[in-house]
Amino acid sequence: MKILLTAINAKYIHSNLAVYCLKAYAKPYREQIQIAEFTINNYTDDILQAIYKEKPDFIGFSCYIWNIGIIKQLCVELRKLLPETKLWLGGPEVSYDAVKHMEAHKELDGIMTGEGEETFLELLDYYIAGKGEPDSIKGIVYRDKDKVLETPFRPEFDLNSLPFPYDNLEDFKNKIIYYETSRGCPYSCSYCLSSIDKKVRLRDFELVKRDLDLFLSHKIPQVKFVDRTFNCNKSHTLSIWRYIKEQDNGVTNFHFEISADILGEEEFDILSSMREGLVQLEIGVQSTNPDTVKAIERQMKLDKLKLAVDKIHMGRNIHEHLDLIAGLPYEDLNTFKKSFNEVYALKPDQFQLGFLKVLKGSAMHRQSREWGIEYQSIPPYEVLFTRWLSYDDILKLKAVEEMVEIYYNSGQFVSAITYMEHFFLTPFDLYDKLGRYYERKGFNGINHSRLRRYEILLAFMTEVKENEKKPENELNTENDLNSENDLNTEKDLNTENNLNSEKAQTLIKDKKDDINDIGNENNKGNENNTDNENNIGNENNIGNEYNKDNEDNTDNENNIGNENNKGNENNKDTIKEKNNDIAVEIDLEAFRNILVHDLYLRENMKSRPPFAKEYERYKKQFRDFYTNEQKIREYMPQSVMDIQIEQIKPYLHLEHYDLDVMKTAETGITVKEDQCLLYDYLHRGHLNSQARTIPVKLS
């Protein structure tokens, strides 16, 4: 009998842990089991053809909110093409209303509910070895002629009995590997399916060590732990973190989802001593509104969470990913804006603004009417409106989410965004107005180039500055940017078109102390890094959504503005105070310089961007620098001294500025100072992929 376990993942770089666990546990039949992985971006007809060509006798689909629609279509067509093949489903999307699924979809033979390893093995015993009957297999809903029958729920599974799930790790060189050391969660967050199983089961540490050794020896780029609250057991957490630190191969990155507010000094100590890029932490905040946190039964001490995030930042070695959820009970637009600004002030490397999914089986699903939460009737069951948030509000937040994703999470506009923040009352207002600008100009839905995104920012800030000069009654004019080409000519940029904003003459706090800080507090990691030049000495870059540059590079001396420095823990105010403040005007010429700096931090461009100033007067000095090997090597770390200078030069860029771009971005005040920066693309930051930058003195 030929068994085909089929996964349809959200992205190519993802893998499906579930199907690998099923195959690993069904030891007697492993030779008869094949795994087929596709993505939701594949054409359904292509998936259908691929499955049909295998001519399987049994097909098992792993079902989630992102793929259930495709799977339903496939099952209808597969029943026509392979009438004798057994079609079974499993996974969270079908486990909680399995009987309804079976009644609605006559083409299905059955659904495995809950944990599937033992259930799958017993199913194969029945189909292949002829052992037992379906009614003796716990945890299934199956069809017996015209009847749909359900067996008792299967008890919890012993994780220590699960073999290592991956046969050939070489197949995962360009993918994220998912791994678990526990199941269940001690918390009761009403929006989460993990809260159903409150009994936390741990895999024995000796088995975990054996598994980790396999990942490390194969130098897997990234291992993502799917433990729902990884650090809920302190001893288990410390054992694993100590082990991956001791056995660090300089390449592999480990991702953990944690509760930051329960971290203790031992955890902080071990985290602070890890290699830069060894781990990344995902921390769910969801809301800072006390009424909301209470309503969703979330146990979180916000003050401790903030302190923990700041403490981790101080190590400058760990990527932090913070989450918010829009659409929760008691969260209106104003309280969500407050949540946004509070979390933004923590300066995470990634800031995910998500929207409530009302998942079947969750407490939120049962309570949705009580809370007045309306959501989509089909997957992903995303919130449409609530008693506190209208659909118009949701659309506003969708626009903010898009701008955060493009301009914050990409890590490509760090200094520009830092500068722009000075001219808006709060960070939320910045992204809100930028989102409205995109909508007015028809920029949404267009796959803009990276360079184009910089040009759009320049046009946006030009408009903000022009509005600053207008009387209040002239702000809402019909003048517009009529074409994308207008962005390159400043005379066409001076238009308004209803920013609905405060005048961009903005107040900021006294910057006398801050002006000595190098502008490097906001450097972010990049989920969608496209800087793929062939870096010498950087051969272990991970081309995936979490894109961690994991090369073992400790030569970070002289690295200004790109070492993932984080925000000052004492500077958490997101609304600028008006007492003893100084007025700041947008300096468009300074902003152009900042955009150039951001662009060269991430991209070794062969041609100059259109908004960069001419550099004819510096050509001779630049040429003299590039022809002086001794001068170049003065600025290079010891690790490249054996590399020929002609191999190094293509990975360097020299740029002159007539202001200190980093201080200007950080303070919002133009700091005039002649400055030459050397961008070294051989030595990018592990967490943010930015080039190492070094001030250079030219003769």
XYZ file of C-alpha atoms in Angstrom, residues 6-657:
652
model
C 0.689 15.792 1.936
C 1.540 19.233 3.325
C 0.609 22.539 1.716
C 2.735 25.162 3.444
C 2.367 28.936 3.521
C 5.839 29.484 2.011
C 8.505 27.427 0.274
C 10.972 27.925 3.111
C 8.537 26.354 5.602
C 8.434 22.665 6.389
C 5.603 20.696 7.980
C 6.601 19.064 11.263
C 3.331 17.118 11.545
C 3.778 14.888 8.486
C 7.370 14.098 9.448
C 6.276 13.109 12.959
C 3.578 10.815 11.565
C 6.038 9.070 9.278
C 8.688 8.755 11.988
C 6.258 7.173 14.456
C 4.816 4.670 11.945
C 8.095 2.711 11.935
C 6.762 -0.597 10.567
C 5.482 1.147 7.432
C 8.078 3.857 6.812
C 9.188 2.348 3.508
C 5.644 2.642 2.210
C 5.208 6.283 3.270
C 6.135 9.239 1.089
C 5.913 12.946 1.947
C 4.868 15.586 -0.577
C 5.193 19.274 0.317
C 3.708 22.109 -1.712
C 2.859 25.751 -0.992
C -0.324 27.774 -1.212
C 1.365 29.646 -4.062
C 1.347 26.552 -6.264
C -1.525 26.237 -8.690
C -4.125 23.848 -7.339
C -4.124 21.996 -10.655
C -0.348 21.487 -10.436
C -0.732 19.987 -6.942
C -3.561 17.770 -8.188
C -1.454 16.476 -11.076
C 1.545 15.788 -8.828
C -0.550 13.804 -6.339
C -2.348 11.876 -9.086
C 0.944 10.823 -10.711
C 1.988 9.148 -7.443
C -1.135 6.917 -7.601
C -1.298 6.602 -3.784
C -3.630 4.192 -2.002
C -3.915 6.478 1.044
C -3.619 10.268 1.117
C -3.332 12.197 4.382
C -3.610 15.990 4.359
C -2.331 18.228 7.175
C -4.972 20.963 7.536
C -4.577 24.553 8.761
C -6.425 27.823 8.221
C -4.095 28.797 5.370
C -4.557 25.630 3.288
C -7.968 24.128 4.065
C -9.645 25.768 1.061
C -7.130 24.239 -1.356
C -7.368 20.841 0.348
C -11.153 20.762 0.050
C -10.878 21.451 -3.685
C -8.234 18.763 -4.101
C -10.285 16.150 -2.268
C -13.289 16.697 -4.546
C -11.176 16.189 -7.670
C -9.069 13.361 -6.238
C -12.201 11.385 -5.424
C -13.086 11.524 -9.134
C -9.589 10.632 -10.315
C -8.725 8.051 -7.636
C -12.045 6.560 -6.539
C -10.441 3.744 -4.519
C -7.897 5.910 -2.681
C -8.518 6.573 1.003
C -8.735 10.307 1.743
C -8.005 11.351 5.330
C -7.553 14.753 6.956
C -5.907 15.821 10.205
C -4.745 18.975 11.947
C -6.234 21.838 13.977
C -8.515 23.144 11.233
C -10.563 19.927 11.125
C -10.151 18.533 14.641
C -12.826 20.601 16.401
C -15.800 20.073 14.084
C -14.802 16.826 12.403
C -18.319 15.392 12.253
C -19.600 18.472 10.400
C -16.703 18.233 7.962
C -17.438 14.596 7.261
C -21.140 15.255 6.759
C -20.448 18.170 4.421
C -17.738 16.433 2.372
C -18.867 13.012 1.188
C -15.577 12.433 -0.610
C -13.697 12.003 2.685
C -13.061 8.634 4.314
C -12.103 10.031 7.690
C -10.529 12.667 9.923
C -7.908 12.167 12.630
C -8.641 14.458 15.586
C -6.107 15.716 18.115
C -2.570 14.321 18.242
C -2.114 11.972 15.325
C 0.977 9.820 15.789
C -0.630 6.822 17.520
C -3.848 7.233 15.546
C -2.018 7.172 12.220
C -0.053 4.061 13.158
C -3.233 2.238 14.145
C -4.925 3.312 10.912
C -2.093 1.786 8.909
C -2.312 -1.351 11.048
C -5.949 -1.576 9.994
C -5.484 -0.775 6.297
C -2.207 -2.621 5.674
C -1.991 -5.391 8.292
C -5.721 -5.914 8.719
C -5.530 -5.435 12.487
C -8.642 -4.429 14.431
C -11.565 -2.300 13.270
C -11.986 1.466 12.888
C -14.252 1.663 15.931
C -11.320 0.529 18.099
C -9.071 3.378 16.920
C -9.349 6.331 19.266
C -9.338 9.888 17.922
C -11.021 9.415 14.535
C -14.239 10.352 12.775
C -14.883 7.965 9.884
C -17.452 6.950 7.323
C -19.159 3.580 7.564
C -21.304 3.339 4.441
C -23.782 6.211 4.876
C -23.023 6.835 8.535
C -20.472 9.172 10.120
C -19.091 7.651 13.308
C -16.860 9.142 16.005
C -14.575 7.279 18.392
C -13.482 8.477 21.869
C -10.830 11.181 22.184
C -7.261 9.877 22.326
C -5.316 10.572 25.548
C -2.150 12.685 25.556
C 0.865 11.350 23.748
C 4.240 10.627 25.414
C 6.762 12.847 23.616
C 9.643 10.592 24.625
C 8.251 7.843 22.412
C 8.518 10.026 19.313
C 11.594 9.279 17.161
C 13.619 12.077 15.622
C 11.296 13.189 12.813
C 13.724 14.038 10.017
C 15.299 11.311 7.836
C 17.596 13.429 5.735
C 18.608 16.817 7.080
C 20.416 17.641 3.855
C 16.971 18.261 2.345
C 16.473 21.244 4.688
C 19.520 23.345 3.859
C 17.343 26.158 2.503
C 14.337 25.700 4.762
C 13.285 26.410 8.305
C 13.146 23.244 10.388
C 10.422 23.052 13.025
C 11.011 21.142 16.238
C 9.237 20.653 19.561
C 10.390 19.746 23.053
C 7.008 20.205 24.709
C 3.287 20.110 24.043
C 0.582 21.972 25.912
C 0.597 25.392 27.526
C 0.013 26.407 31.163
C -1.806 29.589 30.155
C -5.436 30.131 29.152
C -5.357 32.855 26.480
C -8.819 32.705 24.976
C -7.761 33.330 21.364
C -5.263 30.431 21.303
C -5.835 26.726 20.662
C -2.858 25.801 22.826
C -4.815 26.837 25.911
C -7.025 23.760 25.456
C -4.227 21.447 26.588
C -3.036 22.953 29.879
C -0.910 19.965 30.831
C 2.634 20.684 29.657
C 4.504 17.550 28.569
C 8.270 17.775 28.150
C 10.591 15.707 26.013
C 13.453 14.255 28.066
C 16.538 16.469 27.918
C 18.835 13.597 26.917
C 16.671 12.990 23.861
C 16.603 16.719 23.127
C 20.416 16.848 23.257
C 20.632 14.013 20.767
C 18.251 15.839 18.432
C 20.098 19.139 18.792
C 23.387 17.429 17.977
C 21.952 16.376 14.635
C 20.855 19.926 13.804
C 24.203 21.346 14.856
C 26.347 18.768 13.081
C 24.478 19.425 9.827
C 24.730 23.189 10.342
C 21.020 23.687 9.755
C 20.519 27.454 9.206
C 17.464 27.834 11.440
C 15.587 25.619 13.881
C 12.267 27.009 15.040
C 10.940 25.581 18.293
C 7.148 25.328 18.184
C 6.782 24.924 21.960
C 3.911 27.262 22.776
C 5.591 28.873 25.801
C 9.121 27.562 25.645
C 10.283 29.019 28.966
C 7.346 27.891 31.128
C 9.664 25.309 32.758
C 12.803 27.052 33.993
C 15.011 23.970 34.358
C 14.101 22.707 30.886
C 14.739 26.149 29.379
C 18.125 26.675 31.007
C 19.314 23.182 30.077
C 18.582 23.724 26.405
C 19.929 27.275 26.258
C 23.147 26.261 28.001
C 23.581 23.343 25.646
C 23.128 25.289 22.411
C 25.547 27.921 23.722
C 28.176 25.311 24.591
C 27.747 23.462 21.292
C 27.344 26.565 19.109
C 28.570 25.849 15.566
C 28.646 29.529 14.580
C 25.893 29.019 12.004
C 22.639 27.622 13.376
C 20.027 30.013 14.699
C 17.348 28.863 17.167
C 13.942 30.553 17.418
C 11.880 30.397 20.634
C 8.442 31.708 21.559
C 8.604 32.873 25.182
C 6.845 34.802 27.928
C 9.310 37.571 28.706
C 7.766 38.563 32.026
C 8.720 35.232 33.677
C 12.410 35.382 32.724
C 14.779 35.400 35.697
C 18.396 36.413 36.254
C 19.757 32.995 35.247
C 17.983 33.196 31.908
C 19.189 36.769 31.347
C 22.769 35.751 32.157
C 22.832 32.890 29.678
C 21.111 34.931 26.961
C 23.520 37.844 27.318
C 26.498 35.514 26.890
C 25.336 33.937 23.620
C 26.828 34.564 20.212
C 25.147 37.343 18.273
C 22.492 35.659 16.161
C 22.491 32.325 18.006
C 18.888 32.756 19.177
C 15.882 34.902 18.394
C 12.939 35.395 20.704
C 9.292 35.876 19.809
C 7.375 37.636 22.579
C 3.616 37.994 22.383
C 2.316 41.183 23.990
C -1.069 41.247 22.177
C -2.321 44.326 24.094
C -1.239 46.710 26.829
C -4.845 47.554 27.740
C -5.530 46.020 31.206
C -9.220 45.437 30.440
C -8.322 43.559 27.267
C -5.629 41.467 28.933
C -8.093 40.469 31.643
C -10.879 39.669 29.172
C -8.707 37.279 27.145
C -7.525 35.589 30.367
C -3.918 36.365 29.571
C -1.443 36.246 32.428
C 1.073 38.986 31.734
C 2.864 41.530 33.872
C 3.502 44.338 31.425
C 6.028 46.186 33.571
C 8.146 43.049 33.894
C 7.811 42.329 30.185
C 9.105 45.800 29.297
C 12.047 45.453 31.669
C 12.861 42.040 30.225
C 12.788 43.297 26.639
C 15.074 46.197 27.559
C 17.450 43.907 29.414
C 17.738 41.594 26.424
C 18.333 44.636 24.187
C 21.296 45.605 26.302
C 23.156 42.489 25.131
C 22.849 43.593 21.488
C 23.028 39.952 20.454
C 19.436 38.713 20.229
C 16.725 39.410 17.671
C 13.423 40.215 19.408
C 10.047 39.882 17.712
C 7.059 41.482 19.488
C 3.390 40.934 18.578
C 0.122 42.816 18.938
C -3.370 41.551 18.044
C -6.076 43.924 16.815
C -9.730 43.055 17.382
C -9.603 41.804 20.960
C -12.350 42.632 23.505
C -12.308 46.171 24.996
C -9.677 47.321 22.475
C -10.900 50.358 20.557
C -8.867 52.482 18.170
C -7.498 54.735 20.910
C -6.458 51.920 23.243
C -4.907 50.031 20.342
C -3.007 53.154 19.346
C -1.700 53.306 22.907
C -0.722 49.617 22.767
C 1.032 50.249 19.453
C 3.044 53.180 20.775
C 4.022 51.374 23.977
C 5.293 48.303 22.128
C 6.943 50.400 19.428
C 8.861 52.264 22.137
C 10.475 48.947 23.102
C 12.201 49.007 19.691
C 11.766 45.359 18.711
C 13.681 44.008 15.733
C 10.363 42.844 14.292
C 7.015 44.366 15.198
C 4.095 42.257 14.038
C 0.676 43.850 13.981
C -1.741 40.936 13.567
C -5.515 40.656 13.470
C -7.608 38.362 15.622
C -8.379 34.958 14.090
C -11.410 33.385 15.759
C -10.214 29.776 15.692
C -12.536 26.820 16.022
C -12.073 25.147 19.382
C -10.791 28.275 21.123
C -12.565 30.008 23.988
C -12.764 33.119 21.799
C -14.824 31.133 19.294
C -17.343 30.300 22.023
C -17.330 33.855 23.423
C -17.429 35.780 20.141
C -21.130 36.644 20.384
C -20.733 37.785 23.977
C -17.967 40.163 22.880
C -19.797 41.321 19.756
C -16.987 40.048 17.546
C -17.909 39.457 13.906
C -15.410 37.567 11.776
C -15.036 36.019 8.349
C -17.088 32.864 7.772
C -14.257 31.156 5.907
C -10.603 30.667 6.863
C -8.674 32.459 8.246
C -11.756 33.596 10.253
C -10.256 37.061 10.677
C -12.079 39.736 12.655
C -14.279 42.118 10.643
C -15.493 44.366 13.450
C -16.191 44.287 17.167
C -18.231 46.212 19.667
C -15.223 48.526 20.021
C -13.667 48.562 16.522
C -15.557 49.312 13.320
C -14.567 47.862 9.960
C -13.311 51.337 9.025
C -11.018 51.139 12.047
C -9.825 47.703 10.948
C -9.012 49.064 7.496
C -7.054 51.933 9.066
C -5.046 49.402 11.088
C -4.496 47.280 7.978
C -2.870 50.280 6.316
C -0.709 50.880 9.395
C 0.286 47.202 9.397
C 1.385 47.423 5.765
C 3.501 50.515 6.401
C 5.126 48.917 9.464
C 5.934 45.835 7.419
C 7.490 47.847 4.581
C 9.271 50.606 6.455
C 10.015 49.146 9.892
C 10.269 45.382 9.642
C 12.255 45.405 6.415
C 15.113 47.126 8.255
C 15.852 49.094 5.080
C 14.799 52.549 6.344
C 16.132 52.613 9.892
C 17.654 56.085 9.945
C 14.922 57.597 7.772
C 12.149 56.369 10.072
C 14.098 57.524 13.126
C 14.320 61.008 11.612
C 10.664 61.042 10.548
C 9.437 60.135 14.035
C 10.419 63.618 15.235
C 7.747 65.233 13.050
C 4.697 63.267 14.167
C 2.968 63.272 17.516
C 3.376 59.499 17.947
C 4.829 56.630 15.907
C 1.277 55.425 15.201
C 0.474 58.797 13.620
C 3.509 58.489 11.363
C 2.479 55.101 9.970
C -1.194 56.078 9.820
C -0.474 59.156 7.728
C 2.000 57.306 5.549
C -0.658 54.641 4.939
C -3.183 57.309 3.960
C -0.619 58.820 1.620
C -0.151 55.447 -0.096
C -3.897 55.110 -0.528
C -4.347 58.628 -1.944
C -1.552 58.146 -4.440
C -2.703 54.699 -5.544
C 0.531 53.091 -4.403
C -1.090 50.109 -2.682
C -0.996 46.775 -4.464
C 2.068 47.722 -6.531
C 5.266 45.734 -6.207
C 7.551 48.744 -5.792
C 11.301 48.353 -6.041
C 13.380 49.113 -2.985
C 14.658 52.327 -4.576
C 11.104 53.373 -5.323
C 10.166 53.001 -1.651
C 12.878 55.546 -0.796
C 11.563 57.946 -3.418
C 8.043 57.619 -2.023
C 9.304 58.494 1.469
C 11.005 61.588 0.086
C 7.814 62.659 -1.677
C 5.786 62.045 1.472
C 8.090 64.142 3.652
C 8.149 66.868 1.004
C 4.383 67.041 1.195
C 4.461 67.101 5.002
C 6.909 70.009 4.889
C 4.774 71.907 2.397
C 1.686 71.427 4.575
C 3.706 72.849 7.419
C 3.911 76.144 5.535
C 0.234 76.314 4.572
C -2.531 78.072 6.490
C -4.950 75.584 8.025
C -7.695 76.291 5.467
C -5.379 75.518 2.539
C -4.180 72.094 3.638
C -6.909 70.081 1.911
C -6.248 70.987 -1.709
C -6.863 68.900 -4.803
C -3.278 69.227 -6.028
C -1.641 65.856 -6.339
C 1.397 64.017 -7.570
C 0.130 63.091 -11.008
C 2.700 60.438 -11.818
C 5.448 58.411 -10.228
C 7.985 60.328 -12.325
C 7.126 63.474 -10.382
C 8.985 62.030 -7.422
C 12.345 62.880 -8.927
C 11.684 66.589 -9.425
C 11.316 68.597 -6.263
C 9.326 71.369 -7.902
C 6.512 68.877 -8.561
C 6.631 67.502 -5.047
C 5.271 70.592 -3.310
C 1.662 69.429 -3.099
C -0.701 68.737 -0.281
C -3.824 66.584 -0.633
C -5.242 66.096 2.820
C -2.768 64.525 5.162
C -5.317 65.226 7.909
C -2.368 65.820 10.171
C -1.139 68.266 12.705
C 1.007 70.818 10.994
C 4.371 69.205 10.560
C 5.979 71.894 12.721
C 6.465 69.427 15.549
C 7.694 69.687 19.081
C 10.332 67.331 20.395
C 12.057 67.017 23.732
C 15.307 68.811 24.398
C 18.012 66.906 22.519
C 21.104 68.386 24.118
C 22.066 65.125 25.782
C 20.890 62.975 22.888
C 22.873 64.836 20.267
C 26.025 63.005 21.371
C 24.422 59.625 20.833
C 25.239 57.993 17.533
C 22.004 57.400 15.626
C 21.848 53.695 16.024
C 18.981 52.857 18.369
C 16.524 51.579 15.824
C 18.406 49.047 13.720
C 16.132 46.169 12.884
C 16.479 42.579 11.663
C 15.025 41.883 8.228
C 12.502 39.204 7.396
C 12.735 39.748 3.701
C 16.389 40.509 3.128
C 17.234 40.695 -0.545
C 20.896 41.590 -0.150
C 22.281 38.443 -1.718
C 25.620 39.557 -3.072
C 28.340 36.939 -2.803
C 29.921 38.134 0.442
C 33.415 36.847 1.132
C 33.451 35.391 4.615
C 29.651 35.513 4.899
C 28.821 32.160 3.349
C 26.181 31.075 5.832
C 23.455 33.644 5.224
C 19.978 32.208 5.656
C 17.717 32.989 2.732
C 14.465 32.776 4.650
C 11.776 34.841 6.272
C 13.758 35.198 9.471
C 16.975 35.785 7.499
C 19.672 35.539 10.123
C 23.189 36.168 8.898
C 24.937 33.558 10.972
C 28.527 33.798 9.802
C 30.915 33.695 12.747
C 32.145 37.279 12.621
C 33.344 38.983 15.738
C 35.184 41.816 14.016
C 32.689 44.514 14.868
C 35.070 47.176 16.121
C 34.480 50.602 14.638
C 30.983 49.554 13.598
C 28.908 52.715 13.854
C 25.162 52.619 13.495
C 24.799 48.965 12.506
C 25.325 46.785 15.560
C 21.639 46.453 16.382
C 21.815 49.005 19.147
C 18.477 49.396 20.849
C 16.449 52.181 22.394
C 17.246 53.645 25.775
C 15.136 51.975 28.445
C 14.535 55.338 30.079
C 13.097 56.891 26.910
C 9.689 55.245 26.610
C 7.497 58.319 26.078
C 5.750 57.968 22.744
C 3.993 61.324 22.845
C 6.335 64.273 22.707
C 6.003 66.613 25.659
C 5.387 70.272 25.029
C 7.135 71.727 28.041
C 10.651 73.078 27.495
C 10.654 71.722 23.953
C 12.319 73.084 20.846
C 10.649 73.410 17.470
C 12.183 71.425 14.641
C 11.643 71.863 10.918
C 11.983 69.129 8.326
C 15.266 69.549 6.491
C 14.675 67.862 3.126
C 18.327 68.046 2.129
C 19.290 66.318 5.368
C 16.549 63.751 4.757
C 17.952 63.017 1.288
C 21.326 62.307 2.879
C 19.721 60.038 5.443
C 17.942 58.101 2.670
C 21.256 57.666 0.858
C 22.826 56.374 4.058
C 20.011 53.869 4.637
C 20.230 52.658 1.060
C 23.968 52.056 1.191
C 23.707 50.380 4.588
C 21.757 47.586 2.962
C 22.678 47.579 -0.705
C 25.999 47.716 -2.522
C 24.589 49.731 -5.407
C 26.531 50.072 -8.621
C 24.704 53.258 -9.633
C 23.826 56.297 -7.559
C 20.219 56.831 -6.445
C 18.533 59.842 -8.114
C 18.103 61.669 -4.797
C 21.830 61.483 -3.947
C 23.928 64.622 -4.400
C 26.644 64.866 -7.028
C 30.086 63.836 -5.857
C 32.332 65.176 -8.648
C 34.409 67.237 -6.218
C 35.276 64.099 -4.215
C 36.077 61.785 -7.135
C 39.808 62.295 -6.944
C 39.888 61.692 -3.181
C 37.805 58.546 -3.605
C 40.090 57.329 -6.395
C 43.162 57.971 -4.267
C 41.618 55.967 -1.447
C 40.743 52.969 -3.615
C 44.227 52.866 -5.147
C 45.944 52.951 -1.754
C 45.982 49.368 -0.464
C 47.614 50.326 2.822
C 44.921 52.929 3.471
C 42.122 50.442 2.791
C 43.629 47.809 5.063
C 43.761 50.338 7.914
C 39.972 50.074 8.042
C 39.671 46.334 7.499
C 39.493 43.791 10.345
C 42.209 41.197 10.799
C 39.984 38.440 9.428
C 40.402 39.637 5.814
C 44.092 40.472 5.846
C 44.891 37.351 3.825
C 42.362 38.219 1.128
C 43.663 39.999 -1.965
C 42.758 43.673 -2.011
C 41.155 43.368 -5.471
C 38.720 40.848 -4.012
C 37.848 43.219 -1.176
C 37.272 46.406 -3.185
C 33.999 45.310 -4.847
C 32.511 44.969 -1.362
C 33.311 48.527 -0.278
C 31.566 51.815 -0.917
C 32.748 55.289 0.105
C 30.265 58.140 0.522
C 30.689 61.773 1.553
C 28.120 63.686 3.620
